[in-house]
Structure formats: C-alpha cells, structure tokens
Coordinates of C-alpha atoms in Angstrom, one line a residue:
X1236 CA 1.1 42.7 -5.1
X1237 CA 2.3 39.7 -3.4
X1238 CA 2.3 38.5 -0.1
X1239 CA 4.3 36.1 2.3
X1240 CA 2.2 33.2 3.8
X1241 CA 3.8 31.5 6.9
X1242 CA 2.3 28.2 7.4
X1243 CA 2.3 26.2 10.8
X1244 CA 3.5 23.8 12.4
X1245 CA 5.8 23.0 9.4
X1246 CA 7.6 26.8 9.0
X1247 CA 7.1 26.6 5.1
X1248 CA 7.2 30.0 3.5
X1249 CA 5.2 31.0 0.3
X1250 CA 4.4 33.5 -1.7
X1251 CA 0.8 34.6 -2.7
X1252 CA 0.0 36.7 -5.5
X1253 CA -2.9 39.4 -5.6
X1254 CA -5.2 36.7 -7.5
X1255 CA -4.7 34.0 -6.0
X1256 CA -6.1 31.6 -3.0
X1257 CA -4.0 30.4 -0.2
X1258 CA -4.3 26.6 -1.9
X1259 CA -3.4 27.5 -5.7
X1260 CA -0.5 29.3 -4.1
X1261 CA 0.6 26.6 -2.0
X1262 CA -0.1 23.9 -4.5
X1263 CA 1.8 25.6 -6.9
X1264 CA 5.0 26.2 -4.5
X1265 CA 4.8 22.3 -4.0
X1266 CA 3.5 22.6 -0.6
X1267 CA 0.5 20.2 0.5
X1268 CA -2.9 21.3 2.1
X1269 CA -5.1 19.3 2.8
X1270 CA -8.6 19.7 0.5
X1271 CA -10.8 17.7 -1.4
X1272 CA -13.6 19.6 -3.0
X1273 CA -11.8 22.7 -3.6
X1274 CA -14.6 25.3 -4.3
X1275 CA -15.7 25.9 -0.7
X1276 CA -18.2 23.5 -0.1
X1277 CA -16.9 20.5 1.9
X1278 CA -14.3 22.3 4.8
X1279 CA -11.5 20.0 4.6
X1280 CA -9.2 22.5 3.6
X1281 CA -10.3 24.6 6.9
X1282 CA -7.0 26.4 8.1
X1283 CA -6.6 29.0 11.1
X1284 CA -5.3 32.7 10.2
X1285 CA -3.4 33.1 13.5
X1286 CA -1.4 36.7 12.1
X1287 CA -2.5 39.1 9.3
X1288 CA -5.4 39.9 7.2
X1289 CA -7.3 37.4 4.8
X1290 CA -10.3 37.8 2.3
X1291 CA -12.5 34.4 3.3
X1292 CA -13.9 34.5 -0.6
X1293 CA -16.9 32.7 -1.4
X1294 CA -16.6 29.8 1.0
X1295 CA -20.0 28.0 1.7
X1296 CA -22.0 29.5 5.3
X1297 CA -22.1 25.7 5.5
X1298 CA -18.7 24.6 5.1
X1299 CA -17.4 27.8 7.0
X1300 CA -19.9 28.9 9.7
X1301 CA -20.5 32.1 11.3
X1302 CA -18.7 31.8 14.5
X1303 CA -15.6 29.9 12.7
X1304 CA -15.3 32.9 10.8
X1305 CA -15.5 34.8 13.9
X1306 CA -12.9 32.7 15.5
X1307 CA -10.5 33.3 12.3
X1308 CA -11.3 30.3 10.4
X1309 CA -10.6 30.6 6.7
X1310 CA -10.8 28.1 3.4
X1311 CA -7.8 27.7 2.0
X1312 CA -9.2 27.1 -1.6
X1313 CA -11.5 30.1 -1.1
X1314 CA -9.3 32.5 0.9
X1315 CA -7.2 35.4 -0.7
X1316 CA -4.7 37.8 1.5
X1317 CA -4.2 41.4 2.1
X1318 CA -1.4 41.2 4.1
X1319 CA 1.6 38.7 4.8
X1320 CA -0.2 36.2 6.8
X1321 CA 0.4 33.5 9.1
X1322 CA -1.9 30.6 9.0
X1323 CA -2.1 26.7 11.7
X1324 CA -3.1 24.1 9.2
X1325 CA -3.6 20.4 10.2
X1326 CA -0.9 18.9 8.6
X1327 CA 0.4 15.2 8.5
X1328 CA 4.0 15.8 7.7
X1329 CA 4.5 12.7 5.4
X1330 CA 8.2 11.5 4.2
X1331 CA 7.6 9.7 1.2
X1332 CA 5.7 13.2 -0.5
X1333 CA 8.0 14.5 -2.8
X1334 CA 6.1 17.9 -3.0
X1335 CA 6.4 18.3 -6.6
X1336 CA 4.8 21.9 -7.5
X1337 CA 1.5 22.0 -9.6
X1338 CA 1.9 23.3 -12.9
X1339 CA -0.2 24.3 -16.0
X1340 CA 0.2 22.4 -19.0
X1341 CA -1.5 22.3 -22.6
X1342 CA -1.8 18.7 -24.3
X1343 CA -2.7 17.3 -27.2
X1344 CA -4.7 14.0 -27.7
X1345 CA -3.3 11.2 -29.1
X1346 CA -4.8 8.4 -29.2
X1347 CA -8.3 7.2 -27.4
X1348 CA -9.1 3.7 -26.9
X1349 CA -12.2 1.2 -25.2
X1350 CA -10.7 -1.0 -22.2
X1351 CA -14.4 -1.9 -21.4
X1352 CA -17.7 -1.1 -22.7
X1353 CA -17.9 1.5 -19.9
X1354 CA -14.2 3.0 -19.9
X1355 CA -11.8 4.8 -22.7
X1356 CA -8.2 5.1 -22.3
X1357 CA -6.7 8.5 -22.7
X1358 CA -3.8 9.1 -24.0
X1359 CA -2.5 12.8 -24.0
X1360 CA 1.1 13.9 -24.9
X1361 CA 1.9 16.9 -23.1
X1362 CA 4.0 19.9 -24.5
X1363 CA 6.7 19.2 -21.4
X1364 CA 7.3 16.6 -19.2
X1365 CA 5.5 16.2 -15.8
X1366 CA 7.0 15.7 -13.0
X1367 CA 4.8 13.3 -9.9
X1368 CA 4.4 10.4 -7.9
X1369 CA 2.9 7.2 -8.9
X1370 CA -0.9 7.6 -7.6
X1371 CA -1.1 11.0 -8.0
X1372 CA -3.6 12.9 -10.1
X1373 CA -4.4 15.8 -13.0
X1374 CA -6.9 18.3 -13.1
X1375 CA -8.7 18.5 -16.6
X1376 CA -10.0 21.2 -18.6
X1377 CA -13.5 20.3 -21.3
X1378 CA -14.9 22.0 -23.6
X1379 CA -18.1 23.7 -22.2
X1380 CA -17.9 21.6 -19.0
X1381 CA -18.1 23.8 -16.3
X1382 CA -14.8 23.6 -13.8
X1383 CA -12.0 20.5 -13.9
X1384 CA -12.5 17.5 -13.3
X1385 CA -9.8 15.1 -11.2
X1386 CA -8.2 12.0 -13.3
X1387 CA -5.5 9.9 -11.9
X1388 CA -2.2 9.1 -14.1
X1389 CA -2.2 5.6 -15.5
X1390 CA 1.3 5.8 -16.2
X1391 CA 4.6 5.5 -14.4
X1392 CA 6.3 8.6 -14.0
X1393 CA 9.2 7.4 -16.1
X1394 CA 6.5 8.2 -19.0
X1395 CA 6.7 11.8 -18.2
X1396 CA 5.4 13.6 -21.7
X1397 CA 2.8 11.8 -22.3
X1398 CA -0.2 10.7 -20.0
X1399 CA -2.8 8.0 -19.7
X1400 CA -6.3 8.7 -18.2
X1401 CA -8.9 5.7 -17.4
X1402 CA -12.7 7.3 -17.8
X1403 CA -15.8 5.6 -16.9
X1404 CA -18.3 7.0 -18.5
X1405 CA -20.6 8.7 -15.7
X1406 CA -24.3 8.4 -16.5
X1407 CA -25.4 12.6 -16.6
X1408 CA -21.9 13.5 -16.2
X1409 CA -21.1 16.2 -18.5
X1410 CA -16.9 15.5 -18.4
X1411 CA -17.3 11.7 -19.0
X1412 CA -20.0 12.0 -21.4
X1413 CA -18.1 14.6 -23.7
X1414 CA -14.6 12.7 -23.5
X1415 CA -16.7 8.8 -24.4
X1416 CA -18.8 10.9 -27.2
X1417 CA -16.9 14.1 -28.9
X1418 CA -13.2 14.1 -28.3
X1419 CA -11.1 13.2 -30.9
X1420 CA -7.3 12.4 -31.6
X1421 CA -5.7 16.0 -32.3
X1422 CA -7.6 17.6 -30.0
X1423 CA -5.8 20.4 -27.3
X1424 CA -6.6 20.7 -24.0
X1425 CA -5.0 21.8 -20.6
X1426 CA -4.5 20.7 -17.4
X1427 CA -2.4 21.1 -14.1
X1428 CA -1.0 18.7 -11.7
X1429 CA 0.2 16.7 -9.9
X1430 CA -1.9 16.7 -7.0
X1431 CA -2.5 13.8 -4.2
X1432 CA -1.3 12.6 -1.6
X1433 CA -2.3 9.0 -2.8
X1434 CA 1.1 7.1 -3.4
X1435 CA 2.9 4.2 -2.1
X1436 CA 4.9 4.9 1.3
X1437 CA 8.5 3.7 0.1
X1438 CA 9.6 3.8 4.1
X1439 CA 6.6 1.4 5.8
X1440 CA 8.1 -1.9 5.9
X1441 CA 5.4 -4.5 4.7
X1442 CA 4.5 -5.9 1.3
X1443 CA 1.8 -4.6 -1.0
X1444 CA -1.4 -5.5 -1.4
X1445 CA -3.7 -3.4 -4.3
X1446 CA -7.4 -3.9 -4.4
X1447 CA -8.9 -2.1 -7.0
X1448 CA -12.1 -1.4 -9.0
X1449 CA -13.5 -0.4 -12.4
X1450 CA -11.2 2.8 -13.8
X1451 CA -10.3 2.8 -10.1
X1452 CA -7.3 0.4 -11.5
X1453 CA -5.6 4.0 -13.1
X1454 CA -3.4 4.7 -9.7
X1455 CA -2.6 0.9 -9.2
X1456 CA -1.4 0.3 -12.4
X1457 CA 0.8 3.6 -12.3
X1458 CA 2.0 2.3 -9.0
X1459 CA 2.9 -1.1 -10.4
X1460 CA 4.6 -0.1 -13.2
X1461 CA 6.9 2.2 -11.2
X1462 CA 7.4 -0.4 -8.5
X1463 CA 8.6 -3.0 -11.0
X1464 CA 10.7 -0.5 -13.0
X1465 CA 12.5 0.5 -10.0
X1466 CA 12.8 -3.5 -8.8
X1467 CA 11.3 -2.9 -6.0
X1468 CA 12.0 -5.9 -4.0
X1469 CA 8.3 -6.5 -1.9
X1470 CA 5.8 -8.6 -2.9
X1471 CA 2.7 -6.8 -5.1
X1472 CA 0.0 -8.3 -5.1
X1473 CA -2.9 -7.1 -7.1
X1474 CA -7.0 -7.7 -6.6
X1475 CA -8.9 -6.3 -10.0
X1476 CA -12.7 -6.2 -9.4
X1477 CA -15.2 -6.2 -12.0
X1478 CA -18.5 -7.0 -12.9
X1479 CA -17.8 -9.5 -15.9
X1480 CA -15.3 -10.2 -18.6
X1481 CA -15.9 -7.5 -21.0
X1482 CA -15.6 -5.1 -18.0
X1483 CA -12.0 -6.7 -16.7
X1484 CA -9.5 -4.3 -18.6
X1485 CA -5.7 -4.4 -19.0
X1486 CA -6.0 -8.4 -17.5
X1487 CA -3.4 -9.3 -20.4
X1488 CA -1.2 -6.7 -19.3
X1489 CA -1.0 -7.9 -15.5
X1490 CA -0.9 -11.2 -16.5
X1491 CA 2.3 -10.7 -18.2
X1492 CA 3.6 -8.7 -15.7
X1493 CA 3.3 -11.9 -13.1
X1494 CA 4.9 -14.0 -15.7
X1495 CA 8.1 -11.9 -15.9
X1496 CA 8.0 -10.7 -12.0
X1497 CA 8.5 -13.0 -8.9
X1498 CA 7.5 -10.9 -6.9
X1499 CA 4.0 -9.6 -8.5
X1500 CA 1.0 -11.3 -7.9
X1501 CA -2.3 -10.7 -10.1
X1502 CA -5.8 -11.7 -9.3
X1503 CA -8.9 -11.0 -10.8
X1504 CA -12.4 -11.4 -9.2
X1505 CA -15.4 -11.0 -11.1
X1506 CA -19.2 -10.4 -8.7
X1507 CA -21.5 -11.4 -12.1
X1508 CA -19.9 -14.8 -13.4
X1509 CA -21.9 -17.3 -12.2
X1510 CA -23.5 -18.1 -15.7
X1511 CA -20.3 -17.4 -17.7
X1512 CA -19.0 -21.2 -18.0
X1513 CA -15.6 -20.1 -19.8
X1514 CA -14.2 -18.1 -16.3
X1515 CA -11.8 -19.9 -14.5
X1516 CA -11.2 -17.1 -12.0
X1517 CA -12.3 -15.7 -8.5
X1518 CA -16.2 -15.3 -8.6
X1519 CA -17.4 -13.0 -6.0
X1520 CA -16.6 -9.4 -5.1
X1521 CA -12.6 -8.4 -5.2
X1522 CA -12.4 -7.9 -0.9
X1523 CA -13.6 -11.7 -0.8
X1524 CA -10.6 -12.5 -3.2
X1525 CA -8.4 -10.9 -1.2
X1526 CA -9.9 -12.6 2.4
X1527 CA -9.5 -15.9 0.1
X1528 CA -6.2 -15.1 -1.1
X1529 CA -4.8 -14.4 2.4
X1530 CA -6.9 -16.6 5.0
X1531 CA -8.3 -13.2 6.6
X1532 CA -5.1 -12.4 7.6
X1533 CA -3.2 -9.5 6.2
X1534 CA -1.0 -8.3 9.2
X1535 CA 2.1 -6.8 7.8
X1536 CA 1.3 -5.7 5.0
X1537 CA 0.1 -2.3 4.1
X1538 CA -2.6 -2.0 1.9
X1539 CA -3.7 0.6 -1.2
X1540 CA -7.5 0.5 -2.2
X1541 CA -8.8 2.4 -5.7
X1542 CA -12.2 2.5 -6.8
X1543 CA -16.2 3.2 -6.0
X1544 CA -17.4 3.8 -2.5
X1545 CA -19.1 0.8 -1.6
X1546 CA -15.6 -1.2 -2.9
X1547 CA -13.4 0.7 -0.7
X1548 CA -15.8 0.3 2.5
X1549 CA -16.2 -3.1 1.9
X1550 CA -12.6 -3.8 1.4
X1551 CA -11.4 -1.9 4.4
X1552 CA -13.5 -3.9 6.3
X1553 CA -12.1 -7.0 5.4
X1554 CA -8.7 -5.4 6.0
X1555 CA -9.4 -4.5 9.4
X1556 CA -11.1 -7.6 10.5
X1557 CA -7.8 -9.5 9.0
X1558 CA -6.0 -7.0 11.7
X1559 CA -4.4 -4.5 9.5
X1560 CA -5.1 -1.1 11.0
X1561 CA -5.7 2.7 9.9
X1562 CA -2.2 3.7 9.8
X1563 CA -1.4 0.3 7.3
X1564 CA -4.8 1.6 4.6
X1565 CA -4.2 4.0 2.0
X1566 CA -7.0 4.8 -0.3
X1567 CA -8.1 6.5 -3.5
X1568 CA -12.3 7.3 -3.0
X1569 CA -14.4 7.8 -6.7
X1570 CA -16.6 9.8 -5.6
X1571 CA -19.3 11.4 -8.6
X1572 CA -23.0 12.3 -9.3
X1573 CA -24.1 8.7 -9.5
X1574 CA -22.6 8.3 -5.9
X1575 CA -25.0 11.0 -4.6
X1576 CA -22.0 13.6 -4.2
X1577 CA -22.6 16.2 -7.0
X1578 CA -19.9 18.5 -6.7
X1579 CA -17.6 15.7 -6.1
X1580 CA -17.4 15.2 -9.8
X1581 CA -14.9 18.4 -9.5
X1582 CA -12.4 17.0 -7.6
X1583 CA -12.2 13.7 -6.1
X1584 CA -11.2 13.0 -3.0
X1585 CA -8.3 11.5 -1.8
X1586 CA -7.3 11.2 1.3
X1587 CA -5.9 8.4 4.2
X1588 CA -8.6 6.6 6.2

C-alpha cells in the first residue's frame, strides 16, 4: 500500500511505499532531508509528524528520546507510515540543488589503481548513466561488509557511465580493507546515489577557494573538472594537503590543469617535508598555505573544504579569522572508525557549517 507524505514548509508531495522509510522515499523522489548517519543513531534527520500515523522503527532511545516521541518526533531514516502523513522538517531550501532522485544501480569494476601508498582509485562503469552534482556522493555495496558505505564521485558529471572512487585504506575498516586487498577488475557490485548536498553554489558571487586533504581531494577534483568544462569564469584555486610526496596524488593532473586555465590556481602543501631536500613547495599544513597564499584575508570568496576532521577545523579557522563567515564555508567532513566515530564509517557526513 502506499501512502502520500506532505512535507513542510516546502509543500513537496511524495509517495511512500508499504516498505519503505520516510528518507528512502524522499531520497528516491529527489527530495532532500536532511541526515547523516542514516540508521537511527545520530538525530539529524529528526522531523515532526504534525497529521497522520507513523511507525518510529528502530530509531536509537538516544537519538530519539522518550518525550520527543511523545511530542511526535520521528526519524526520517527510521520511520515508516500507516497513513498519508504530514510531516515539519528543518529544511534549508537551497537553489543551486538540482534534486536529482536516488537510484539503484549495478556496476562493474574496471580498472583499480594506487594514487598513494594509502589510497586506490576506483574506477566502476555503471550499467546506465548517473545523473548528479559535482560533490555529491554514492552509497556502496561489499561483499560481506555489513551496510554501505558513503564514497564521493571523483568525476565530473559529464562522465556519467562510469565512476571514480578515492579509498583510503582505513586501519580495521572492513569496506577499505576489502576494496585495497580483494577486489578485482571484473568484479559487480551495486550502489545508489546521488546523495549530498555538498556542491558548489553556482548563484553566490565570489571566487573559489578548495582546501582539501588525503582522498578528501575526490569532491574537489569532480568540482574542478566540471567548473573548467563548463568555463566557468571565477578564479579556482586549489590547496592539496598531504603528508609527503608519495602521499600527494593526482599533482600532475592539477598541474596541467593550471597550465591550460587562467583562471585555476594549484597549490600543494606538504606537513612532513622538512628532510625531503628535492621539494620545492609549501611545507606546512594546507590551511597555512592558504593563510600564506592569501595574506589572511579571504573576504569574498566562498570557500569548499574536503578532508579529515582535524583539516577541516583547522582550516575553517583560518577562514574565519581571514573574515570569511558561515554562510561563505561549505564542507565535506571524513568521518570513520579511526576518527573515534564508528558508525560513521556507514555514511559520512556532509553537511554546511
């Protein structure tokens, strides 16, 4: 049976069928909630049920509490509907989201390459084209590894049948560990996406500024790529932190992209060169290249940040201090078991500051 699912203050309609959550359904009728962890544990995607009659599933007594539930408080990635329902959700109604629905779709691998002693490059061709945003992010399916995990595209979205992945290889993590030791060219699996609301904000004036870290360079290179292909007229200007030379991937690729592009700027910053007598570059952590870069001053310009935790705190600080503000800082968080957030390693969560 399927039911209709009102959601305020936007109006949007959709329809929910007999097995599914509020989320999937949404997601999947290319509507946006907001969520992160999406198994009932973290409460982002917390909505109001202000009409009708909803099943709250297994949502966490921690994540959902007693008296929410008594107030009418639901999980959207937990919650499934009896009736038509009509939910208040805290949504930022953004005009650059093109809403593109989330789909299921099988790939095969094709080729699997080291970038860095740490991270493979994925390649997967996909039996149709995908349709997303640069920045946004796919939902993958392992062998024996318990739930998806979250990957961001590495490719424009002009590549649309075939995808690139960036994958550190997570120390204990069972979805890293399997695609750096077993997978193999030929190999099927599935996926869905798009999903994220990570992407760059085509109607905010300002030129770009990237900073980005380890395999946290998948949704700034995507982002690139697109804005060059479509000439974007801005200036791009691109921080890639690393720890050392072996570990700065894709540098020959950037560096030809600032030969052929005005308008693209590439800088690379390595935080464990001091011995290496052959680097010529930034040595230091990538925020102080970008405080270097730009005198501490990055008023009017908005700003996209990709990587580990301690990166993107570090670098919004800088950012801040150099008077850019929280409605000019976009960011992509890597959250995962060697951060200390377990069930992060399921989804990862992006969000705006």
């Amino acid at each position: 049976m399927t039911h209709s699912v009102t959601i305020e203050p936007i109006g949007e309609q959709i329809d929910v069928e007999e097995d599914q959550t509020i989320l999937q359904a949404a997601l999947r009728q290319g509507v946006w909630l907001p969520f992160a962890c999406g198994h009932g544990t973290c409460g982002t995607c917390k909505v109001q049920v202000v009409d009708g009659d909803v099943d709250v599933g297994d949502a966490s007594p921690f994540a959902l509490m007693d008296v929410e539930r008594d107030e009418g408080k639901v999980l959207a990635c937990c919650a499934t509907v009896e009736s038509d329902v009509t939910i208040e959700a805290d949504i930022d109604v953004d005009p650059d989201f093109e809403g593109y629905p989330v789909e299921d779709y099988t790939a095969t691998v094709t080729e699997i390459t080291d970038l860095s002693p740490t991270i493979k490059g994925l390649h997967l061709k996909l039996d149709r084209p995908m349709t997303f945003q640069a920045g946004q992010y796919i939902n993958l399916e392992l062998p024996g590894v318990d739930g998806p995990r979250a990957f961001s595209l590495a490719n424009p979205p002009s590549q649309a049948d075939e995808v690139e992945l960036h994958v550190r290889l997570v120390p204990g993590g069972a979805a890293t560990t399997y695609i750096h030791e077993q997978l193999q060219p030929g190999d099927e699996l599935n996926l869905s996406g798009p999903y994220g609301q990570f992407f760059v904000r085509d109607s905010q004036p300002g030129d770009l500024i990237f900073i980005a870290g380890g395999s946290g360079l998948s949704s700034p290179q995507s982002m690139i790529l697109d804005l060059l292909e479509r000439n974007d007229g801005r200036q791009i200007t691109l921080f890639q932190g690393a720890r050392n030379v072996p570990e700065l991937y894709n540098r020959d690729l950037f560096e030809t992209l600032a030969r052929d592009h005005d308008n693209f700027t590439y800088i690379p910053a390595l935080n464990d060169a001091d011995n290496d007598p052959d680097w010529k570059g930034f040595k230091g952590f990538v925020h102080e290249a970008a405080k270097e870069h730009y005198e501490s001053r990055f008023a009017g310009n908005k700003a996209y940040l990709c990587g580990p935790p301690p990166m993107i705190d570090a670098a919004i600080t800088a950012l801040m201090q150099g008077r850019l503000f929280e409605r000019d800082i976009f960011m992509e968080k890597f959250l995962t078991a060697a951060d200390g957030a377990e069930d992060a390693q399921r989804s990862a969560l992006f969000k705006k500051i």
